[in-house]
mmCIF file with all atom_site columns, C-alpha atoms in Angstrom:
data_model
loop_
_atom_site.group_PDB
_atom_site.id
_atom_site.type_symbol
_atom_site.label_atom_id
_atom_site.label_alt_id
_atom_site.label_comp_id
_atom_site.label_asym_id
_atom_site.label_entity_id
_atom_site.label_seq_id
_atom_site.pdbx_PDB_ins_code
_atom_site.Cartn_x
_atom_site.Cartn_y
_atom_site.Cartn_z
_atom_site.occupancy
_atom_site.B_iso_or_equiv
_atom_site.pdbx_formal_charge
_atom_site.auth_seq_id
_atom_site.auth_comp_id
_atom_site.auth_asym_id
_atom_site.auth_atom_id
_atom_site.pdbx_PDB_model_num
ATOM 1   C CA . GLY A 1 1   ? -35.306 -52.044 -49.307 1.00 75.00 ? 34  GLY A CA 1
ATOM 2   C CA . GLN A 1 2   ? -33.125 -53.615 -46.671 1.00 86.00 ? 35  GLN A CA 1
ATOM 3   C CA . ASN A 1 3   ? -33.954 -57.038 -45.363 1.00 92.00 ? 36  ASN A CA 1
ATOM 4   C CA . ILE A 1 4   ? -32.461 -59.741 -43.182 1.00 97.00 ? 37  ILE A CA 1
ATOM 5   C CA . ASP A 1 5   ? -34.114 -63.138 -42.920 1.00 97.00 ? 38  ASP A CA 1
ATOM 6   C CA . GLN A 1 6   ? -33.526 -65.816 -40.337 1.00 98.00 ? 39  GLN A CA 1
ATOM 7   C CA . PRO A 1 7   ? -35.759 -68.605 -39.014 1.00 98.00 ? 40  PRO A CA 1
ATOM 8   C CA . THR A 1 8   ? -38.099 -67.627 -36.204 1.00 97.00 ? 41  THR A CA 1
ATOM 9   C CA . GLU A 1 9   ? -37.503 -70.660 -34.035 1.00 98.00 ? 42  GLU A CA 1
ATOM 10  C CA . MET A 1 10  ? -35.360 -73.794 -33.982 1.00 98.00 ? 43  MET A CA 1
ATOM 11  C CA . THR A 1 11  ? -35.200 -76.759 -31.641 1.00 98.00 ? 44  THR A CA 1
ATOM 12  C CA . ALA A 1 12  ? -32.163 -78.952 -31.010 1.00 98.00 ? 45  ALA A CA 1
ATOM 13  C CA . THR A 1 13  ? -30.983 -81.574 -28.557 1.00 97.00 ? 46  THR A CA 1
ATOM 14  C CA . GLU A 1 14  ? -28.337 -81.131 -25.878 1.00 97.00 ? 47  GLU A CA 1
ATOM 15  C CA . GLY A 1 15  ? -24.944 -82.272 -27.175 1.00 97.00 ? 48  GLY A CA 1
ATOM 16  C CA . ALA A 1 16  ? -25.954 -81.949 -30.822 1.00 98.00 ? 49  ALA A CA 1
ATOM 17  C CA . ILE A 1 17  ? -25.018 -79.414 -33.527 1.00 98.00 ? 50  ILE A CA 1
ATOM 18  C CA . VAL A 1 18  ? -27.302 -76.704 -34.909 1.00 98.00 ? 51  VAL A CA 1
ATOM 19  C CA . GLN A 1 19  ? -26.880 -74.287 -37.805 1.00 98.00 ? 52  GLN A CA 1
ATOM 20  C CA . ILE A 1 20  ? -28.788 -70.993 -37.879 1.00 98.00 ? 53  ILE A CA 1
ATOM 21  C CA . ASN A 1 21  ? -28.960 -69.388 -41.309 1.00 98.00 ? 54  ASN A CA 1
ATOM 22  C CA . CYS A 1 22  ? -29.205 -65.720 -42.198 1.00 98.00 ? 55  CYS A CA 1
ATOM 23  C CA . THR A 1 23  ? -29.718 -64.139 -45.617 1.00 98.00 ? 56  THR A CA 1
ATOM 24  C CA . TYR A 1 24  ? -29.444 -60.433 -46.196 1.00 97.00 ? 57  TYR A CA 1
ATOM 25  C CA . GLN A 1 25  ? -30.110 -57.723 -48.754 1.00 95.00 ? 58  GLN A CA 1
ATOM 26  C CA . THR A 1 26  ? -28.737 -54.365 -47.643 1.00 92.00 ? 59  THR A CA 1
ATOM 27  C CA . SER A 1 27  ? -27.590 -51.079 -49.159 1.00 89.00 ? 60  SER A CA 1
ATOM 28  C CA . GLY A 1 28  ? -23.884 -51.651 -48.749 1.00 91.00 ? 61  GLY A CA 1
ATOM 29  C CA . PHE A 1 29  ? -22.079 -54.096 -46.512 1.00 93.00 ? 62  PHE A CA 1
ATOM 30  C CA . ASN A 1 30  ? -19.482 -53.421 -43.845 1.00 91.00 ? 63  ASN A CA 1
ATOM 31  C CA . GLY A 1 31  ? -19.671 -56.659 -41.937 1.00 93.00 ? 64  GLY A CA 1
ATOM 32  C CA . LEU A 1 32  ? -22.091 -59.115 -40.366 1.00 95.00 ? 65  LEU A CA 1
ATOM 33  C CA . PHE A 1 33  ? -22.609 -59.802 -36.677 1.00 95.00 ? 66  PHE A CA 1
ATOM 34  C CA . TRP A 1 34  ? -24.085 -62.612 -34.662 1.00 97.00 ? 67  TRP A CA 1
ATOM 35  C CA . TYR A 1 35  ? -25.311 -61.824 -31.178 1.00 96.00 ? 68  TYR A CA 1
ATOM 36  C CA . GLN A 1 36  ? -26.739 -64.057 -28.479 1.00 97.00 ? 69  GLN A CA 1
ATOM 37  C CA . GLN A 1 37  ? -29.505 -62.670 -26.319 1.00 97.00 ? 70  GLN A CA 1
ATOM 38  C CA . HIS A 1 38  ? -31.080 -64.290 -23.273 1.00 96.00 ? 71  HIS A CA 1
ATOM 39  C CA . ALA A 1 39  ? -34.532 -63.059 -22.295 1.00 93.00 ? 72  ALA A CA 1
ATOM 40  C CA . GLY A 1 40  ? -34.409 -59.733 -20.467 1.00 90.00 ? 73  GLY A CA 1
ATOM 41  C CA . GLU A 1 41  ? -30.675 -59.278 -21.075 1.00 93.00 ? 74  GLU A CA 1
ATOM 42  C CA . ALA A 1 42  ? -28.582 -57.261 -23.531 1.00 94.00 ? 75  ALA A CA 1
ATOM 43  C CA . PRO A 1 43  ? -27.193 -58.815 -26.721 1.00 95.00 ? 76  PRO A CA 1
ATOM 44  C CA . THR A 1 44  ? -23.802 -60.461 -26.261 1.00 93.00 ? 77  THR A CA 1
ATOM 45  C CA . PHE A 1 45  ? -21.313 -60.310 -29.127 1.00 92.00 ? 78  PHE A CA 1
ATOM 46  C CA . LEU A 1 46  ? -20.530 -63.705 -30.676 1.00 95.00 ? 79  LEU A CA 1
ATOM 47  C CA . SER A 1 47  ? -18.871 -63.016 -34.018 1.00 94.00 ? 80  SER A CA 1
ATOM 48  C CA . TYR A 1 48  ? -18.108 -60.435 -36.694 1.00 93.00 ? 81  TYR A CA 1
ATOM 49  C CA . ASN A 1 49  ? -17.428 -61.470 -40.299 1.00 95.00 ? 82  ASN A CA 1
ATOM 50  C CA . VAL A 1 50  ? -16.338 -58.987 -42.938 1.00 93.00 ? 83  VAL A CA 1
ATOM 51  C CA . LEU A 1 51  ? -14.515 -61.345 -45.319 1.00 94.00 ? 84  LEU A CA 1
ATOM 52  C CA . ASP A 1 52  ? -15.790 -64.576 -46.869 1.00 97.00 ? 85  ASP A CA 1
ATOM 53  C CA . GLY A 1 53  ? -15.086 -67.767 -45.025 1.00 97.00 ? 86  GLY A CA 1
ATOM 54  C CA . LEU A 1 54  ? -15.420 -69.507 -41.722 1.00 97.00 ? 87  LEU A CA 1
ATOM 55  C CA . GLU A 1 55  ? -14.411 -68.043 -38.362 1.00 94.00 ? 88  GLU A CA 1
ATOM 56  C CA . GLU A 1 56  ? -14.198 -70.482 -35.479 1.00 95.00 ? 89  GLU A CA 1
ATOM 57  C CA . LYS A 1 57  ? -14.361 -69.561 -31.810 1.00 91.00 ? 90  LYS A CA 1
ATOM 58  C CA . GLY A 1 58  ? -14.601 -72.518 -29.498 1.00 95.00 ? 91  GLY A CA 1
ATOM 59  C CA . ARG A 1 59  ? -18.004 -74.181 -29.847 1.00 97.00 ? 92  ARG A CA 1
ATOM 60  C CA . PHE A 1 60  ? -19.289 -71.384 -32.107 1.00 97.00 ? 93  PHE A CA 1
ATOM 61  C CA . SER A 1 61  ? -18.389 -70.817 -35.766 1.00 97.00 ? 94  SER A CA 1
ATOM 62  C CA . SER A 1 62  ? -19.687 -68.239 -38.213 1.00 98.00 ? 95  SER A CA 1
ATOM 63  C CA . PHE A 1 63  ? -19.576 -68.379 -42.000 1.00 98.00 ? 96  PHE A CA 1
ATOM 64  C CA . LEU A 1 64  ? -20.017 -65.616 -44.566 1.00 98.00 ? 97  LEU A CA 1
ATOM 65  C CA . SER A 1 65  ? -20.549 -65.577 -48.323 1.00 98.00 ? 98  SER A CA 1
ATOM 66  C CA . ARG A 1 66  ? -20.848 -61.989 -49.523 1.00 96.00 ? 99  ARG A CA 1
ATOM 67  C CA . SER A 1 67  ? -21.649 -62.977 -53.108 1.00 96.00 ? 100 SER A CA 1
ATOM 68  C CA . LYS A 1 68  ? -24.646 -64.987 -51.888 1.00 97.00 ? 101 LYS A CA 1
ATOM 69  C CA . GLY A 1 69  ? -25.701 -62.568 -49.138 1.00 97.00 ? 102 GLY A CA 1
ATOM 70  C CA . TYR A 1 70  ? -25.596 -65.484 -46.742 1.00 97.00 ? 103 TYR A CA 1
ATOM 71  C CA . SER A 1 71  ? -24.232 -66.340 -43.332 1.00 98.00 ? 104 SER A CA 1
ATOM 72  C CA . TYR A 1 72  ? -24.692 -69.081 -40.799 1.00 98.00 ? 105 TYR A CA 1
ATOM 73  C CA . LEU A 1 73  ? -23.904 -69.560 -37.134 1.00 98.00 ? 106 LEU A CA 1
ATOM 74  C CA . LEU A 1 74  ? -22.891 -73.091 -36.162 1.00 98.00 ? 107 LEU A CA 1
ATOM 75  C CA . LEU A 1 75  ? -23.183 -74.170 -32.551 1.00 98.00 ? 108 LEU A CA 1
ATOM 76  C CA . LYS A 1 76  ? -21.556 -77.453 -31.529 1.00 97.00 ? 109 LYS A CA 1
ATOM 77  C CA . GLU A 1 77  ? -21.877 -79.591 -28.393 1.00 97.00 ? 110 GLU A CA 1
ATOM 78  C CA . LEU A 1 78  ? -25.053 -77.771 -27.457 1.00 98.00 ? 111 LEU A CA 1
ATOM 79  C CA . GLN A 1 79  ? -25.627 -76.992 -23.796 1.00 97.00 ? 112 GLN A CA 1
ATOM 80  C CA . MET A 1 80  ? -28.861 -76.048 -22.067 1.00 97.00 ? 113 MET A CA 1
ATOM 81  C CA . LYS A 1 81  ? -27.453 -72.540 -21.477 1.00 97.00 ? 114 LYS A CA 1
ATOM 82  C CA . ASP A 1 82  ? -27.348 -72.048 -25.267 1.00 98.00 ? 115 ASP A CA 1
ATOM 83  C CA . SER A 1 83  ? -31.131 -71.670 -25.200 1.00 98.00 ? 116 SER A CA 1
ATOM 84  C CA . ALA A 1 84  ? -31.494 -68.036 -26.262 1.00 98.00 ? 117 ALA A CA 1
ATOM 85  C CA . SER A 1 85  ? -32.317 -65.820 -29.211 1.00 98.00 ? 118 SER A CA 1
ATOM 86  C CA . TYR A 1 86  ? -29.629 -65.430 -31.876 1.00 98.00 ? 119 TYR A CA 1
ATOM 87  C CA . LEU A 1 87  ? -29.622 -62.172 -33.795 1.00 98.00 ? 120 LEU A CA 1
ATOM 88  C CA . CYS A 1 88  ? -28.036 -61.620 -37.192 1.00 98.00 ? 121 CYS A CA 1
ATOM 89  C CA . ALA A 1 89  ? -27.174 -57.992 -38.022 1.00 96.00 ? 122 ALA A CA 1
ATOM 90  C CA . VAL A 1 90  ? -25.400 -56.225 -40.903 1.00 95.00 ? 123 VAL A CA 1
ATOM 91  C CA . TRP A 1 91  ? -23.523 -52.911 -40.946 1.00 91.00 ? 124 TRP A CA 1
ATOM 92  C CA . ASP A 1 92  ? -24.880 -51.099 -43.987 1.00 88.00 ? 125 ASP A CA 1
ATOM 93  C CA . SER A 1 93  ? -22.983 -48.473 -46.008 1.00 86.00 ? 126 SER A CA 1
ATOM 94  C CA . ASN A 1 94  ? -23.701 -45.838 -43.304 1.00 83.00 ? 127 ASN A CA 1
ATOM 95  C CA . TYR A 1 95  ? -22.580 -48.082 -40.447 1.00 82.00 ? 128 TYR A CA 1
ATOM 96  C CA . GLN A 1 96  ? -26.129 -48.513 -39.226 1.00 86.00 ? 129 GLN A CA 1
ATOM 97  C CA . LEU A 1 97  ? -26.961 -51.989 -38.002 1.00 90.00 ? 130 LEU A CA 1
ATOM 98  C CA . ILE A 1 98  ? -29.762 -53.672 -39.899 1.00 93.00 ? 131 ILE A CA 1
ATOM 99  C CA . TRP A 1 99  ? -31.205 -56.424 -37.722 1.00 96.00 ? 132 TRP A CA 1
ATOM 100 C CA . GLY A 1 100 ? -32.889 -59.707 -38.398 1.00 97.00 ? 133 GLY A CA 1
ATOM 101 C CA . ALA A 1 101 ? -35.890 -60.539 -36.213 1.00 96.00 ? 134 ALA A CA 1
ATOM 102 C CA . GLY A 1 102 ? -33.858 -63.145 -34.308 1.00 97.00 ? 135 GLY A CA 1
ATOM 103 C CA . THR A 1 103 ? -33.994 -66.928 -34.050 1.00 98.00 ? 136 THR A CA 1
ATOM 104 C CA . LYS A 1 104 ? -35.231 -68.422 -30.809 1.00 97.00 ? 137 LYS A CA 1
ATOM 105 C CA . LEU A 1 105 ? -33.201 -71.567 -30.131 1.00 98.00 ? 138 LEU A CA 1
ATOM 106 C CA . ILE A 1 106 ? -34.734 -74.135 -27.796 1.00 98.00 ? 139 ILE A CA 1
ATOM 107 C CA . ILE A 1 107 ? -32.441 -76.850 -26.435 1.00 98.00 ? 140 ILE A CA 1
ATOM 108 C CA . LYS A 1 108 ? -34.052 -80.043 -25.193 1.00 96.00 ? 141 LYS A CA 1
ATOM 109 C CA . PRO A 1 109 ? -32.375 -82.582 -22.890 1.00 94.00 ? 142 PRO A CA 1
ATOM 110 C CA . ASP B 2 1   ? -11.231 -53.943 -21.970 1.00 55.00 ? 177 ASP B CA 1
ATOM 111 C CA . THR B 2 2   ? -14.433 -54.427 -23.959 1.00 61.00 ? 178 THR B CA 1
ATOM 112 C CA . GLU B 2 3   ? -16.777 -53.191 -21.273 1.00 87.00 ? 179 GLU B CA 1
ATOM 113 C CA . VAL B 2 4   ? -19.649 -50.778 -21.614 1.00 94.00 ? 180 VAL B CA 1
ATOM 114 C CA . THR B 2 5   ? -21.408 -49.946 -18.354 1.00 96.00 ? 181 THR B CA 1
ATOM 115 C CA . GLN B 2 6   ? -24.906 -48.568 -17.875 1.00 97.00 ? 182 GLN B CA 1
ATOM 116 C CA . THR B 2 7   ? -26.720 -47.207 -14.854 1.00 97.00 ? 183 THR B CA 1
ATOM 117 C CA . PRO B 2 8   ? -29.214 -47.719 -13.429 1.00 97.00 ? 184 PRO B CA 1
ATOM 118 C CA . LYS B 2 9   ? -29.944 -51.366 -14.152 1.00 96.00 ? 185 LYS B CA 1
ATOM 119 C CA . HIS B 2 10  ? -33.670 -50.862 -13.508 1.00 97.00 ? 186 HIS B CA 1
ATOM 120 C CA . LEU B 2 11  ? -35.750 -47.679 -13.446 1.00 97.00 ? 187 LEU B CA 1
ATOM 121 C CA . VAL B 2 12  ? -39.405 -47.150 -12.645 1.00 96.00 ? 188 VAL B CA 1
ATOM 122 C CA . MET B 2 13  ? -40.782 -43.680 -13.282 1.00 94.00 ? 189 MET B CA 1
ATOM 123 C CA . GLY B 2 14  ? -44.065 -41.862 -13.504 1.00 91.00 ? 190 GLY B CA 1
ATOM 124 C CA . MET B 2 15  ? -45.177 -39.946 -16.555 1.00 90.00 ? 191 MET B CA 1
ATOM 125 C CA . THR B 2 16  ? -44.342 -36.601 -14.946 1.00 89.00 ? 192 THR B CA 1
ATOM 126 C CA . ASN B 2 17  ? -40.854 -37.540 -13.740 1.00 90.00 ? 193 ASN B CA 1
ATOM 127 C CA . LYS B 2 18  ? -37.498 -36.479 -15.158 1.00 95.00 ? 194 LYS B CA 1
ATOM 128 C CA . LYS B 2 19  ? -34.740 -39.062 -15.058 1.00 96.00 ? 195 LYS B CA 1
ATOM 129 C CA . SER B 2 20  ? -31.478 -39.843 -16.850 1.00 97.00 ? 196 SER B CA 1
ATOM 130 C CA . LEU B 2 21  ? -29.825 -43.005 -18.104 1.00 98.00 ? 197 LEU B CA 1
ATOM 131 C CA . LYS B 2 22  ? -26.043 -43.126 -18.109 1.00 98.00 ? 198 LYS B CA 1
ATOM 132 C CA . CYS B 2 23  ? -23.534 -45.033 -20.220 1.00 98.00 ? 199 CYS B CA 1
ATOM 133 C CA . GLU B 2 24  ? -19.749 -45.184 -19.872 1.00 97.00 ? 200 GLU B CA 1
ATOM 134 C CA . GLN B 2 25  ? -16.970 -46.776 -21.906 1.00 95.00 ? 201 GLN B CA 1
ATOM 135 C CA . HIS B 2 26  ? -13.189 -46.719 -21.710 1.00 87.00 ? 202 HIS B CA 1
ATOM 136 C CA . MET B 2 27  ? -12.335 -48.440 -24.967 1.00 86.00 ? 203 MET B CA 1
ATOM 137 C CA . GLY B 2 28  ? -11.544 -45.197 -26.768 1.00 86.00 ? 204 GLY B CA 1
ATOM 138 C CA . HIS B 2 29  ? -14.383 -45.809 -29.200 1.00 88.00 ? 205 HIS B CA 1
ATOM 139 C CA . ARG B 2 30  ? -15.560 -42.582 -30.809 1.00 89.00 ? 206 ARG B CA 1
ATOM 140 C CA . ALA B 2 31  ? -19.054 -43.706 -31.857 1.00 91.00 ? 207 ALA B CA 1
ATOM 141 C CA . MET B 2 32  ? -21.732 -44.286 -29.220 1.00 94.00 ? 208 MET B CA 1
ATOM 142 C CA . TYR B 2 33  ? -25.304 -45.385 -29.736 1.00 95.00 ? 209 TYR B CA 1
ATOM 143 C CA . TRP B 2 34  ? -28.637 -45.526 -27.934 1.00 97.00 ? 210 TRP B CA 1
ATOM 144 C CA . TYR B 2 35  ? -31.050 -48.301 -28.824 1.00 97.00 ? 211 TYR B CA 1
ATOM 145 C CA . LYS B 2 36  ? -34.526 -49.163 -27.553 1.00 97.00 ? 212 LYS B CA 1
ATOM 146 C CA . GLN B 2 37  ? -35.609 -52.782 -27.437 1.00 97.00 ? 213 GLN B CA 1
ATOM 147 C CA . LYS B 2 38  ? -39.107 -54.116 -26.826 1.00 96.00 ? 214 LYS B CA 1
ATOM 148 C CA . ALA B 2 39  ? -39.702 -57.736 -25.890 1.00 93.00 ? 215 ALA B CA 1
ATOM 149 C CA . LYS B 2 40  ? -39.158 -60.269 -28.701 1.00 91.00 ? 216 LYS B CA 1
ATOM 150 C CA . LYS B 2 41  ? -38.025 -57.550 -31.118 1.00 94.00 ? 217 LYS B CA 1
ATOM 151 C CA . PRO B 2 42  ? -34.534 -56.597 -32.303 1.00 95.00 ? 218 PRO B CA 1
ATOM 152 C CA . PRO B 2 43  ? -32.962 -53.373 -31.001 1.00 96.00 ? 219 PRO B CA 1
ATOM 153 C CA . GLU B 2 44  ? -34.225 -50.185 -32.606 1.00 95.00 ? 220 GLU B CA 1
ATOM 154 C CA . LEU B 2 45  ? -31.724 -47.380 -33.210 1.00 95.00 ? 221 LEU B CA 1
ATOM 155 C CA . MET B 2 46  ? -32.489 -44.069 -31.509 1.00 96.00 ? 222 MET B CA 1
ATOM 156 C CA . PHE B 2 47  ? -29.357 -41.893 -31.620 1.00 95.00 ? 223 PHE B CA 1
ATOM 157 C CA . VAL B 2 48  ? -25.741 -42.036 -32.758 1.00 94.00 ? 224 VAL B CA 1
ATOM 158 C CA . TYR B 2 49  ? -22.922 -39.822 -31.534 1.00 94.00 ? 225 TYR B CA 1
ATOM 159 C CA . SER B 2 50  ? -19.727 -39.666 -33.535 1.00 91.00 ? 226 SER B CA 1
ATOM 160 C CA . TYR B 2 51  ? -16.774 -37.830 -32.002 1.00 91.00 ? 227 TYR B CA 1
ATOM 161 C CA . GLU B 2 52  ? -19.159 -36.396 -29.399 1.00 92.00 ? 228 GLU B CA 1
ATOM 162 C CA . LYS B 2 53  ? -21.463 -34.878 -32.003 1.00 93.00 ? 229 LYS B CA 1
ATOM 163 C CA . LEU B 2 54  ? -24.982 -36.110 -32.684 1.00 92.00 ? 230 LEU B CA 1
ATOM 164 C CA . SER B 2 55  ? -24.834 -37.648 -36.138 1.00 89.00 ? 231 SER B CA 1
ATOM 165 C CA . ILE B 2 56  ? -28.073 -39.626 -36.304 1.00 85.00 ? 232 ILE B CA 1
ATOM 166 C CA . ASN B 2 57  ? -31.467 -39.008 -34.707 1.00 86.00 ? 233 ASN B CA 1
ATOM 167 C CA . GLU B 2 58  ? -33.959 -41.601 -35.882 1.00 86.00 ? 234 GLU B CA 1
ATOM 168 C CA . SER B 2 59  ? -37.010 -39.335 -35.517 1.00 87.00 ? 235 SER B CA 1
ATOM 169 C CA . VAL B 2 60  ? -37.140 -39.949 -31.791 1.00 94.00 ? 236 VAL B CA 1
ATOM 170 C CA . PRO B 2 61  ? -39.752 -37.946 -29.810 1.00 94.00 ? 237 PRO B CA 1
ATOM 171 C CA . SER B 2 62  ? -38.379 -34.913 -27.960 1.00 94.00 ? 238 SER B CA 1
ATOM 172 C CA . ARG B 2 63  ? -39.218 -36.474 -24.600 1.00 95.00 ? 239 ARG B CA 1
ATOM 173 C CA . PHE B 2 64  ? -35.924 -38.358 -25.149 1.00 97.00 ? 240 PHE B CA 1
ATOM 174 C CA . SER B 2 65  ? -32.910 -36.050 -25.100 1.00 96.00 ? 241 SER B CA 1
ATOM 175 C CA . PRO B 2 66  ? -29.389 -37.434 -25.616 1.00 96.00 ? 242 PRO B CA 1
ATOM 176 C CA . GLU B 2 67  ? -26.200 -35.839 -24.390 1.00 96.00 ? 243 GLU B CA 1
ATOM 177 C CA . CYS B 2 68  ? -22.531 -36.718 -24.864 1.00 96.00 ? 244 CYS B CA 1
ATOM 178 C CA . PRO B 2 69  ? -20.484 -34.766 -22.276 1.00 94.00 ? 245 PRO B CA 1
ATOM 179 C CA . ASN B 2 70  ? -17.181 -36.350 -23.327 1.00 92.00 ? 246 ASN B CA 1
ATOM 180 C CA . SER B 2 71  ? -15.792 -39.254 -25.328 1.00 89.00 ? 247 SER B CA 1
ATOM 181 C CA . SER B 2 72  ? -16.416 -41.740 -22.504 1.00 94.00 ? 248 SER B CA 1
ATOM 182 C CA . LEU B 2 73  ? -19.918 -40.770 -21.419 1.00 97.00 ? 249 LEU B CA 1
ATOM 183 C CA . LEU B 2 74  ? -23.351 -40.847 -22.999 1.00 97.00 ? 250 LEU B CA 1
ATOM 184 C CA . ASN B 2 75  ? -26.566 -39.814 -21.275 1.00 98.00 ? 251 ASN B CA 1
ATOM 185 C CA . LEU B 2 76  ? -30.213 -40.139 -22.196 1.00 98.00 ? 252 LEU B CA 1
ATOM 186 C CA . HIS B 2 77  ? -32.483 -37.636 -20.451 1.00 97.00 ? 253 HIS B CA 1
ATOM 187 C CA . LEU B 2 78  ? -36.102 -38.685 -20.041 1.00 96.00 ? 254 LEU B CA 1
ATOM 188 C CA . HIS B 2 79  ? -39.075 -36.393 -19.458 1.00 95.00 ? 255 HIS B CA 1
ATOM 189 C CA . ALA B 2 80  ? -42.835 -36.852 -19.686 1.00 93.00 ? 256 ALA B CA 1
ATOM 190 C CA . LEU B 2 81  ? -42.562 -40.410 -20.941 1.00 94.00 ? 257 LEU B CA 1
ATOM 191 C CA . GLN B 2 82  ? -45.515 -42.600 -21.866 1.00 95.00 ? 258 GLN B CA 1
ATOM 192 C CA . PRO B 2 83  ? -46.206 -46.178 -20.722 1.00 95.00 ? 259 PRO B CA 1
ATOM 193 C CA . GLU B 2 84  ? -45.390 -47.402 -24.244 1.00 96.00 ? 260 GLU B CA 1
ATOM 194 C CA . ASP B 2 85  ? -41.823 -46.125 -23.728 1.00 97.00 ? 261 ASP B CA 1
ATOM 195 C CA . SER B 2 86  ? -41.268 -48.975 -21.277 1.00 97.00 ? 262 SER B CA 1
ATOM 196 C CA . ALA B 2 87  ? -38.464 -51.074 -22.781 1.00 97.00 ? 263 ALA B CA 1
ATOM 197 C CA . LEU B 2 88  ? -34.835 -52.137 -22.439 1.00 97.00 ? 264 LEU B CA 1
ATOM 198 C CA . TYR B 2 89  ? -32.559 -49.207 -23.314 1.00 98.00 ? 265 TYR B CA 1
ATOM 199 C CA . LEU B 2 90  ? -29.187 -50.245 -24.645 1.00 97.00 ? 266 LEU B CA 1
ATOM 200 C CA . CYS B 2 91  ? -26.018 -48.250 -25.049 1.00 97.00 ? 267 CYS B CA 1
ATOM 201 C CA . ALA B 2 92  ? -23.442 -49.454 -27.560 1.00 95.00 ? 268 ALA B CA 1
ATOM 202 C CA . THR B 2 93  ? -20.086 -48.384 -28.936 1.00 93.00 ? 269 THR B CA 1
ATOM 203 C CA . LYS B 2 94  ? -18.262 -48.933 -32.173 1.00 89.00 ? 270 LYS B CA 1
ATOM 204 C CA . GLY B 2 95  ? -14.557 -48.990 -32.828 1.00 79.00 ? 271 GLY B CA 1
ATOM 205 C CA . SER B 2 96  ? -13.011 -48.041 -36.153 1.00 71.00 ? 272 SER B CA 1
ATOM 206 C CA . GLY B 2 97  ? -10.990 -49.796 -38.825 1.00 63.00 ? 273 GLY B CA 1
ATOM 207 C CA . ASP B 2 98  ? -10.135 -53.317 -37.762 1.00 54.00 ? 274 ASP B CA 1
ATOM 208 C CA . THR B 2 99  ? -12.262 -52.925 -34.656 1.00 58.00 ? 275 THR B CA 1
ATOM 209 C CA . ASP B 2 100 ? -15.638 -52.197 -36.227 1.00 76.00 ? 276 ASP B CA 1
ATOM 210 C CA . THR B 2 101 ? -17.346 -54.440 -33.711 1.00 84.00 ? 277 THR B CA 1
ATOM 211 C CA . GLN B 2 102 ? -20.338 -53.018 -31.880 1.00 87.00 ? 278 GLN B CA 1
ATOM 212 C CA . TYR B 2 103 ? -20.328 -53.750 -28.158 1.00 89.00 ? 279 TYR B CA 1
ATOM 213 C CA . PHE B 2 104 ? -23.449 -53.402 -26.033 1.00 93.00 ? 280 PHE B CA 1
ATOM 214 C CA . GLY B 2 105 ? -23.815 -52.414 -22.415 1.00 95.00 ? 281 GLY B CA 1
ATOM 215 C CA . PRO B 2 106 ? -26.038 -54.487 -20.092 1.00 96.00 ? 282 PRO B CA 1
ATOM 216 C CA . GLY B 2 107 ? -28.995 -52.171 -20.614 1.00 97.00 ? 283 GLY B CA 1
ATOM 217 C CA . THR B 2 108 ? -31.435 -50.288 -18.399 1.00 97.00 ? 284 THR B CA 1
ATOM 218 C CA . ARG B 2 109 ? -34.865 -51.855 -17.933 1.00 97.00 ? 285 ARG B CA 1
ATOM 219 C CA . LEU B 2 110 ? -37.272 -48.881 -17.912 1.00 97.00 ? 286 LEU B CA 1
ATOM 220 C CA . THR B 2 111 ? -40.854 -49.093 -16.701 1.00 96.00 ? 287 THR B CA 1
ATOM 221 C CA . VAL B 2 112 ? -43.132 -46.059 -17.102 1.00 96.00 ? 288 VAL B CA 1
ATOM 222 C CA . LEU B 2 113 ? -46.226 -46.083 -14.922 1.00 93.00 ? 289 LEU B CA 1
#
């Protein structure tokens, strides 16, 4: 079967760094996404990794290891507005997105 | 331009009403998607259009009827919905090749009374 695992909830402090992990087992792989979603709003695109390695975009970085079926999203210099759910999703061989259940990130002052 | 627009933003309808959700994109993407999302759950795929043809229908009830009039527009026609159909309905597009990213519209919050 197809499966994506990520932690249900994480808590971090404003100004700190947090890493959200995602492991996947899918039928085929055409890339991995990270989305941010605030309650009641649509997912916002953060990153897309198709090759191994680290992609950095400002305060957010995303890492992929295809051999390990593993990715992480790294958020630096956390701000209160970063409190949201973070969704990991994989394009399978048919270009259907397989979603993780999302990680709710709580930022405390 | 990486914008996908959806109208209306909010919709309240009775179980006997007929309404439509609209989605528009001008990125030249040839794949367009409808998703349904319930609170605290990931999006759930409903339909995929590829080059204006329906390519995937994830066993969605017939009270939801998609339509793709042209490469920029995607509609979702609603009829005789149930209260459990209340959800956030998301439109998304996908580029091709180096631009395989999936972009989401802002969604329509649907409430069925």
